[in-house]
Coordinates of C-alpha atoms in Angstrom, one line a residue:
X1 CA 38.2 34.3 49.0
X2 CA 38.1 37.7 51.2
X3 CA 41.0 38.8 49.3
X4 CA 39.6 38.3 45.8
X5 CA 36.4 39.9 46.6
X6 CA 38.1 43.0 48.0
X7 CA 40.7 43.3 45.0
X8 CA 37.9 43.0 41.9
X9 CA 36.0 45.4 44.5
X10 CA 38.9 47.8 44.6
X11 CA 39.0 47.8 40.6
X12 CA 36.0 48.1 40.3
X13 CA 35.3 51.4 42.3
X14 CA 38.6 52.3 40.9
X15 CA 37.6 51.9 36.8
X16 CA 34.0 53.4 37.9
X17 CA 35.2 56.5 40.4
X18 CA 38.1 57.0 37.7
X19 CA 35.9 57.7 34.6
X20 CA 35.9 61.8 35.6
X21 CA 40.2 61.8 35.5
X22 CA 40.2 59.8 32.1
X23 CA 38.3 63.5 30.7
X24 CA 41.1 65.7 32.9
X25 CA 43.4 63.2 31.5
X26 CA 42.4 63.4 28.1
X27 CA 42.2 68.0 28.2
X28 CA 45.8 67.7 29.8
X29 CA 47.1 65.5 26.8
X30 CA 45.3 68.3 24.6
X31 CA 48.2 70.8 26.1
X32 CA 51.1 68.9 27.4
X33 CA 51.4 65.0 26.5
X34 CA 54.3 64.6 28.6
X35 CA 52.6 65.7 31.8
X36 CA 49.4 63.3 30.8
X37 CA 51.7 60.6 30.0
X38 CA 53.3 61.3 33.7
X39 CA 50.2 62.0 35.5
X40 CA 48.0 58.8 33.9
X41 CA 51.2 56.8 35.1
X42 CA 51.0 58.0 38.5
X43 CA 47.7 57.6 39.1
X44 CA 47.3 54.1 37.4
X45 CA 50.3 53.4 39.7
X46 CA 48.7 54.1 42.8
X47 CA 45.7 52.1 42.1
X48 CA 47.9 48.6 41.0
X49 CA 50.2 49.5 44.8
X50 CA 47.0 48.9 46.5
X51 CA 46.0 45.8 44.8
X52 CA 49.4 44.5 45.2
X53 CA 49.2 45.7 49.0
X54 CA 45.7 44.2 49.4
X55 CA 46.5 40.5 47.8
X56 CA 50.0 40.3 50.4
X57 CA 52.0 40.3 47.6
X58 CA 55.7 40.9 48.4
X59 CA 58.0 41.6 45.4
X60 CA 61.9 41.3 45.6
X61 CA 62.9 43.1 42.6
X62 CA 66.6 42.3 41.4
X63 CA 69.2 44.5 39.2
X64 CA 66.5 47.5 38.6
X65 CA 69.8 49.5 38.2
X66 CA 70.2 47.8 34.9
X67 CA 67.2 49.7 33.8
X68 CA 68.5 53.2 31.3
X69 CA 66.8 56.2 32.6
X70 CA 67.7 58.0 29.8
X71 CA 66.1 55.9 27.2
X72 CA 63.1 54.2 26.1
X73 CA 63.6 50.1 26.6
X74 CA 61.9 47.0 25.6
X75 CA 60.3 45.0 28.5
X76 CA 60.8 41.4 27.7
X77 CA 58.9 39.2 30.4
X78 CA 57.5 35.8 30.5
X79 CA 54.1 35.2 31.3
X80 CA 52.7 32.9 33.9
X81 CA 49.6 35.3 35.7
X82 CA 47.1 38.2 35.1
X83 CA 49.4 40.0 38.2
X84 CA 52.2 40.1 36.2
X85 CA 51.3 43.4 34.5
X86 CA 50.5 44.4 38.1
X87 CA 53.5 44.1 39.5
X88 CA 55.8 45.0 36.8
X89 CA 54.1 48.3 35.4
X90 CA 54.8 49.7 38.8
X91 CA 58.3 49.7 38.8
X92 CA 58.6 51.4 35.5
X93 CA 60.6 54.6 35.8
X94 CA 59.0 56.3 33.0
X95 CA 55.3 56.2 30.3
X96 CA 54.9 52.4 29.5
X97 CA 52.3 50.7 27.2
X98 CA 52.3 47.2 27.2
X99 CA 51.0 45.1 24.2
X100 CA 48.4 43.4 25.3
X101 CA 45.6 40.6 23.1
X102 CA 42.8 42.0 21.2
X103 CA 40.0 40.8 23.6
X104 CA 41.4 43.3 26.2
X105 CA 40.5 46.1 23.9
X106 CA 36.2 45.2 24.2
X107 CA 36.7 45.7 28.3
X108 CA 35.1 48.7 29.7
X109 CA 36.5 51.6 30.8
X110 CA 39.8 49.5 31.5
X111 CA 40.7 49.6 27.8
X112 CA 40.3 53.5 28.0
X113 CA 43.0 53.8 30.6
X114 CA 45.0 51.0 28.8
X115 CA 45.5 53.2 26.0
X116 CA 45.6 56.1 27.7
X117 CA 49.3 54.6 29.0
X118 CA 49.8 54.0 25.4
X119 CA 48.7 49.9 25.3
X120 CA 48.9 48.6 22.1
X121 CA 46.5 45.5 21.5
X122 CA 47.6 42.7 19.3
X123 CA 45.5 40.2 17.2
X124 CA 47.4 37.2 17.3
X125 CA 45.2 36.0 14.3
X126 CA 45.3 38.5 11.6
X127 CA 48.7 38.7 10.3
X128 CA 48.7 42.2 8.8
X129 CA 47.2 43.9 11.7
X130 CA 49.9 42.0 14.0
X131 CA 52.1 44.0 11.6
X132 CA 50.5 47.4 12.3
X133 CA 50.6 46.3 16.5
X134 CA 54.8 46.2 16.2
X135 CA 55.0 49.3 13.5
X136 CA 53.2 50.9 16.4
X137 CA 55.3 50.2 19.2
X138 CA 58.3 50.8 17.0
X139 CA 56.7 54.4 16.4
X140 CA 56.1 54.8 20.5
X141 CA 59.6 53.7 21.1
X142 CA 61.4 56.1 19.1
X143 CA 59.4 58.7 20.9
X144 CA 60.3 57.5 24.2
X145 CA 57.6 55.7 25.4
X146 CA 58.9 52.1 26.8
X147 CA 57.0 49.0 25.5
X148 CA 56.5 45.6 27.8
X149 CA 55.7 42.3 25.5
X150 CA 55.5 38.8 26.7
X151 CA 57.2 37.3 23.7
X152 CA 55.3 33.9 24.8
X153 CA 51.9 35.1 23.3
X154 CA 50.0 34.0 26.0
X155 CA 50.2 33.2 29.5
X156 CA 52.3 30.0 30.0
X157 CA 50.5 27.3 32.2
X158 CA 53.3 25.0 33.2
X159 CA 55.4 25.5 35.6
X160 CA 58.8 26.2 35.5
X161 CA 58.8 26.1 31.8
X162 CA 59.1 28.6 29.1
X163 CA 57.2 29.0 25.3
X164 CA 59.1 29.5 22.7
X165 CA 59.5 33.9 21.9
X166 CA 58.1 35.1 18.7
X167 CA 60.9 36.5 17.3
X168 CA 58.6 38.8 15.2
X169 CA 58.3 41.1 19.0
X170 CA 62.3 42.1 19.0
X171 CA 61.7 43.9 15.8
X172 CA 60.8 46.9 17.9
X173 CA 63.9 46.8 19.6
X174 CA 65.6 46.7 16.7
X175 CA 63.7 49.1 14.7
X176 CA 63.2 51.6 17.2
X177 CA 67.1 51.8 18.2
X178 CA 66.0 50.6 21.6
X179 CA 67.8 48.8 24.2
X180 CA 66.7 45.0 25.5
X181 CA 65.8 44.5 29.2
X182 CA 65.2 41.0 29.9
X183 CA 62.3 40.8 33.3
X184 CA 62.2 37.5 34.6
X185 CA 59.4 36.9 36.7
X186 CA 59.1 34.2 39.2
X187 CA 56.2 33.3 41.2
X188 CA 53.9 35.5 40.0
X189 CA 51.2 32.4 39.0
X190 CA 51.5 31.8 43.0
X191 CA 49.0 35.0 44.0
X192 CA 46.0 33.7 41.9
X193 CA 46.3 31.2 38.9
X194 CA 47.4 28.1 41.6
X195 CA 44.2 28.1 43.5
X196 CA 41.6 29.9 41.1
X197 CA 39.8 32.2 42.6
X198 CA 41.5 32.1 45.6
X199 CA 44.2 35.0 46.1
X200 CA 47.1 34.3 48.5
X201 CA 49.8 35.9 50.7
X202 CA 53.0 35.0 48.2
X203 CA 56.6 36.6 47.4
X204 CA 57.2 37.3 43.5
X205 CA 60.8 37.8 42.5
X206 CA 61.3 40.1 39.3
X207 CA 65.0 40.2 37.7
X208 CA 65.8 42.7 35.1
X209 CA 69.1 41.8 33.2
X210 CA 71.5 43.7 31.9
X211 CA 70.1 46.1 28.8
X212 CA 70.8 44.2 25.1
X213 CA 71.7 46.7 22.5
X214 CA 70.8 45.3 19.1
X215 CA 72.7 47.5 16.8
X216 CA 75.6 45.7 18.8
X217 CA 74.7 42.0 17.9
X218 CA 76.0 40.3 15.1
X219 CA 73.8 39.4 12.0
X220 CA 73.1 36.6 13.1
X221 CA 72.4 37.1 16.6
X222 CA 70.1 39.5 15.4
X223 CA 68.2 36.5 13.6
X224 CA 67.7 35.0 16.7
X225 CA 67.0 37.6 19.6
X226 CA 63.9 35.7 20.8
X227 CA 66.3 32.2 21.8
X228 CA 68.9 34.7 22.9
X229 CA 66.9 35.8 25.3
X230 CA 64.6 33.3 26.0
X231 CA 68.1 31.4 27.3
X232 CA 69.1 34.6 29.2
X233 CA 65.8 34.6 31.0
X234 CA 65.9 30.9 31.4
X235 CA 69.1 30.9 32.9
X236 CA 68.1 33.5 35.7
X237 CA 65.2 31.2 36.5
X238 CA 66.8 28.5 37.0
X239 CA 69.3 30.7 39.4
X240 CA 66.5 32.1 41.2
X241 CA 64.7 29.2 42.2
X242 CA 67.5 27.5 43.5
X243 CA 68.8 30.6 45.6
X244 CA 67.5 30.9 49.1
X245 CA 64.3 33.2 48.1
X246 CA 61.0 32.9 50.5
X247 CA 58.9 32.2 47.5
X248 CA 55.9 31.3 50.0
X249 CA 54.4 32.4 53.2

């Protein structure tokens, strides 16, 4: 339990201590968007190292040279724990928003700097503003700003299993002119969700494939991106757990 205490401790100061850098933040975006964009990210970044540092969480990340530096991407991850976003956005080489659910949106001070790194946040229940979300990301993606979804909707609670994608999300690949990177995470639900509220000592393993270029697929392939990669991602899983990984201290 020492460990959870310390972490929501360590946010908390952070969202609290932080609220005079989301003003600089917001005059420096005034001037020059691309040093906000690059300075938000930084400092955002060096907040999520120390709660990763502070839970014991070792990350063995896999084929991060698949990853176009000269290019905005699609983040396509599945979704098993709150530290996934964690431990993904800081390996991101350049500005990131993830799309995240509505109710994110009403928290304090965190939904400031969520948007600040360009989070979009969906309402799975209203169709036409779920519409507007991906219209939005499209528009962010075509200005260079890289968008993470979890296709799954929600966080998956069984292990070793994947939702179904909503196809719907790799319209902003497609729209945008964007390439795919599938992120397969493995592990992750092994620092908290296992032993609510405990946080443990754990090793995450995060794979990103190799980019998918959707002007490239057929017409039907395009159809059918989400099961495309949903069996891409799958795939890796399955090779991942049964490799020789220390998925456990």
């Amino acid at each position: 339990m020492i460990r959870f205490f310390v972490v929501c401790t360590i946010v908390v100061l952070f969202l609290i201590l932080s609220t005079p850098l989301l003003f600089i933040e917001w005059i420096i975006g005034k001037f020059n968007m691309d040093v906000k964009n690059r300075s938000s990210l930084a400092i955002v970044n060096w907040a999520f190292r120390w709660v990763i540092r502070l839970s014991g969480v070792k990350v063995i990340a896999l084929g991060e040279e698949n990853i176009p530096k000269d290019t905005a991407v699609l983040y396509v991850g599945n979704h098993r724990s709150y530290f996934d976003i964690v431990l993904t956005y800081v390996r991101v080489p350049r500005p990131t928003g993830y799309i995240a659910k509505k109710e994110m949106e009403k928290v304090p001070l965190l939904s400031i700097w969520m948007k600040h790194l360009h989070c979009l946040f969906l309402d799975r229940d209203n169709i036409k503003e779920g519409l507007k979300t991906i219209l939005d990301a499209v528009e962010k993606a075509k200005s260079g700003i890289s968008i993470c979804i979890f296709p799954e909707g929600t966080r998956n609670k069984t292990s070793d299993t994947f939702l179904p994608f909503h196809e719907g999300s790799f319209k902003i690949a497609e729209k945008a002119g964007v390439p795919i990177i599938p992120m397969t995470i493995v592990n992750s639900s092994a620092v908290f969700e296992d032993h609510f509220p405990k946080i443990k000592k754990t090793t995450v393993v995060i794979s990103y494939g190799k980019p998918i270029y959707p002007d490239r697929l057929s017409k039907e392939e395009k159809k059918s991106m989400g099961s495309m990669v949903r069996t891409i991602m799958e795939e890796e899983y399955a090779r991942i757990k049964t490799a020789d990984y220390p998925l456990s201290h």
